[in-house]
Amino acid sequence: MKRSMAVMIMSAMLLTSYTTVQGEVSAAAASAQSALTGHIENSVNLRSKPSLSGGVVGLVKKGTTVAVLEKTNDYWYKIQTSDGKTGYVSASEKYISVSGGVSQNQGGQGTSAVVIYGVNLRTQPSVSSGKVVKMLGKGTKLTILEQSNSYFYKVRTEDGQTGYVSTSSKYLQIGGTVSSPAPSNPAPEQSASISEQVQKVIQAGLKYLGTPYEFGSNRNTTTTFDCSDFVRQAYKDALGIVLPADSRKQGTWIRNNGTAVYDIGSLKAGDLVFFSSYKGSSASAYAGMNPNTERITHVAIYMGDGKILQTYSVKSGGVRVDDFDGAWKYRFLYGGSVLK
């Protein structure tokens, strides 16, 4: 009797465990099936979070098919591999192609938004071809229908009018409300075309994340870069602007262009930033440095928010995003805008 009871209990436990495991497998399979499919074009690091500071948890090899769970932001996809491992990979087309579109975790279809700074409603998702329909004042409530590209949302106003507005967080608050009333004369969209051009440059540079460093790299290829070749390529890809081929000539070009600034706090996103040679990690190592006579040995793109996009050595891993702090701040000579 005791033996029979023990067998029954053991059988029930095994059945429960099997059912649970099957449920988990089915759930995982359903999740994978509901996700979009990504094809890895070139081997890419799988990271623990959507940032270059995220730890590398594996390498997803070229030719691998993965499930795309979400587009976390403009730069990262959250994916799941065939063995169930999840993590984040670069959204660059160099590394992954995705079947169909992916909704971002903010600003997706049907999301509400409120205008927080006067913004133009346009007929097309472009500053150059989109005609201004009207100015949307601060406090205007919108429904986001889709993100048409990196720079424009397609939206619908409360009175049913549709059009396109800038995706910049300067103009829209995604979700929530703004309590202050719309002003009678809302502030206009300022330097929208410059801002959008800068974003194009940064996006063009980010697609080369991880591209190997080579001193004196070939200016006619994109397989490797040195610092000046990289910033030159970003501006060439994004805007068709061909900068001088080396950092010192680029620095002279910026000064001659009349946009040189010597205060880090005055830099704007998209500015080229120039540096002296590395002399140590302390500020005292750079005391008395004259930015106008010191030899330029490095150039990068300032991204805003204390970040620089650059490449500077084989050991560093090629094109990358770094904090503009420590020795970089001490080595800084001047910077300036390519655009006016």
XYZ file of N, CA and C in Angstrom, residues 263-265 267 271-275 300-310 321-335:
105
model
N 35.417 76.620 -25.504
C 34.769 76.237 -24.252
C 33.912 75.001 -24.500
N 34.181 73.929 -23.781
C 33.429 72.678 -23.971
C 31.930 72.919 -23.790
N 31.580 73.777 -22.855
C 30.170 74.051 -22.596
C 29.448 74.727 -23.748
N 29.929 73.813 -26.954
C 29.848 72.892 -28.083
C 28.404 72.493 -28.356
N 29.322 69.011 -33.739
C 30.589 69.737 -33.851
C 31.762 68.763 -33.947
N 32.763 69.149 -34.729
C 34.037 68.424 -34.695
C 34.798 68.921 -33.474
N 35.467 68.018 -32.765
C 36.267 68.405 -31.599
C 37.690 67.887 -31.794
N 38.645 68.760 -31.495
C 40.053 68.477 -31.778
C 40.856 68.369 -30.484
N 41.858 67.472 -30.496
C 42.616 67.155 -29.291
C 44.115 67.159 -29.555
N 37.148 64.093 -33.282
C 35.972 63.275 -33.021
C 34.728 64.107 -33.310
N 33.566 63.471 -33.226
C 32.283 64.162 -33.396
C 31.619 64.274 -32.033
N 31.259 65.495 -31.647
C 30.547 65.678 -30.385
C 29.078 65.345 -30.600
N 28.530 64.459 -29.742
C 27.158 63.999 -29.891
C 26.177 64.786 -29.029
N 26.706 65.630 -28.113
C 25.852 66.263 -27.121
C 25.779 65.380 -25.885
N 25.250 65.938 -24.786
C 25.086 65.180 -23.541
C 26.388 64.540 -23.055
N 27.523 65.215 -23.313
C 28.796 64.721 -22.797
C 29.299 63.454 -23.446
N 28.963 63.221 -24.724
C 29.397 62.020 -25.439
C 30.133 62.404 -26.718
N 31.140 61.604 -27.080
C 31.839 61.806 -28.347
C 31.853 60.497 -29.132
N 31.727 60.622 -30.442
C 31.734 59.500 -31.377
C 33.073 59.548 -32.086
N 33.839 58.445 -32.002
C 35.216 58.531 -32.470
C 35.825 57.153 -32.703
N 31.498 55.034 -28.928
C 30.995 56.208 -28.236
C 31.665 56.271 -26.871
N 32.203 57.441 -26.510
C 32.888 57.601 -25.223
C 32.354 58.814 -24.481
N 32.557 58.811 -23.169
C 32.246 59.985 -22.361
C 33.308 61.054 -22.600
N 32.867 62.294 -22.700
C 33.788 63.416 -22.900
C 34.248 63.879 -21.518
N 35.130 63.098 -20.921
C 35.606 63.425 -19.580
C 37.061 62.998 -19.430
N 37.603 63.145 -18.212
C 38.973 62.723 -17.945
C 39.971 63.361 -18.888
N 40.875 62.544 -19.408
C 41.935 63.048 -20.279
C 41.393 63.687 -21.546
N 40.228 63.236 -22.012
C 39.658 63.852 -23.212
C 39.383 65.337 -22.975
N 38.877 65.679 -21.805
C 38.618 67.090 -21.492
C 39.919 67.871 -21.388
N 40.946 67.253 -20.823
C 42.227 67.948 -20.657
C 42.928 68.148 -22.004
N 42.756 67.198 -22.914
C 43.407 67.242 -24.220
C 42.668 68.147 -25.210
N 41.437 68.518 -24.896
C 40.600 69.293 -25.821
C 41.260 70.633 -26.163
N 41.315 70.931 -27.453
C 41.873 72.192 -27.934
C 40.761 73.169 -28.322
N 39.939 72.759 -29.241
C 38.773 73.549 -29.651
C 37.874 72.670 -30.519
N 36.710 73.199 -30.807
C 35.778 72.476 -31.678
C 35.022 73.472 -32.521
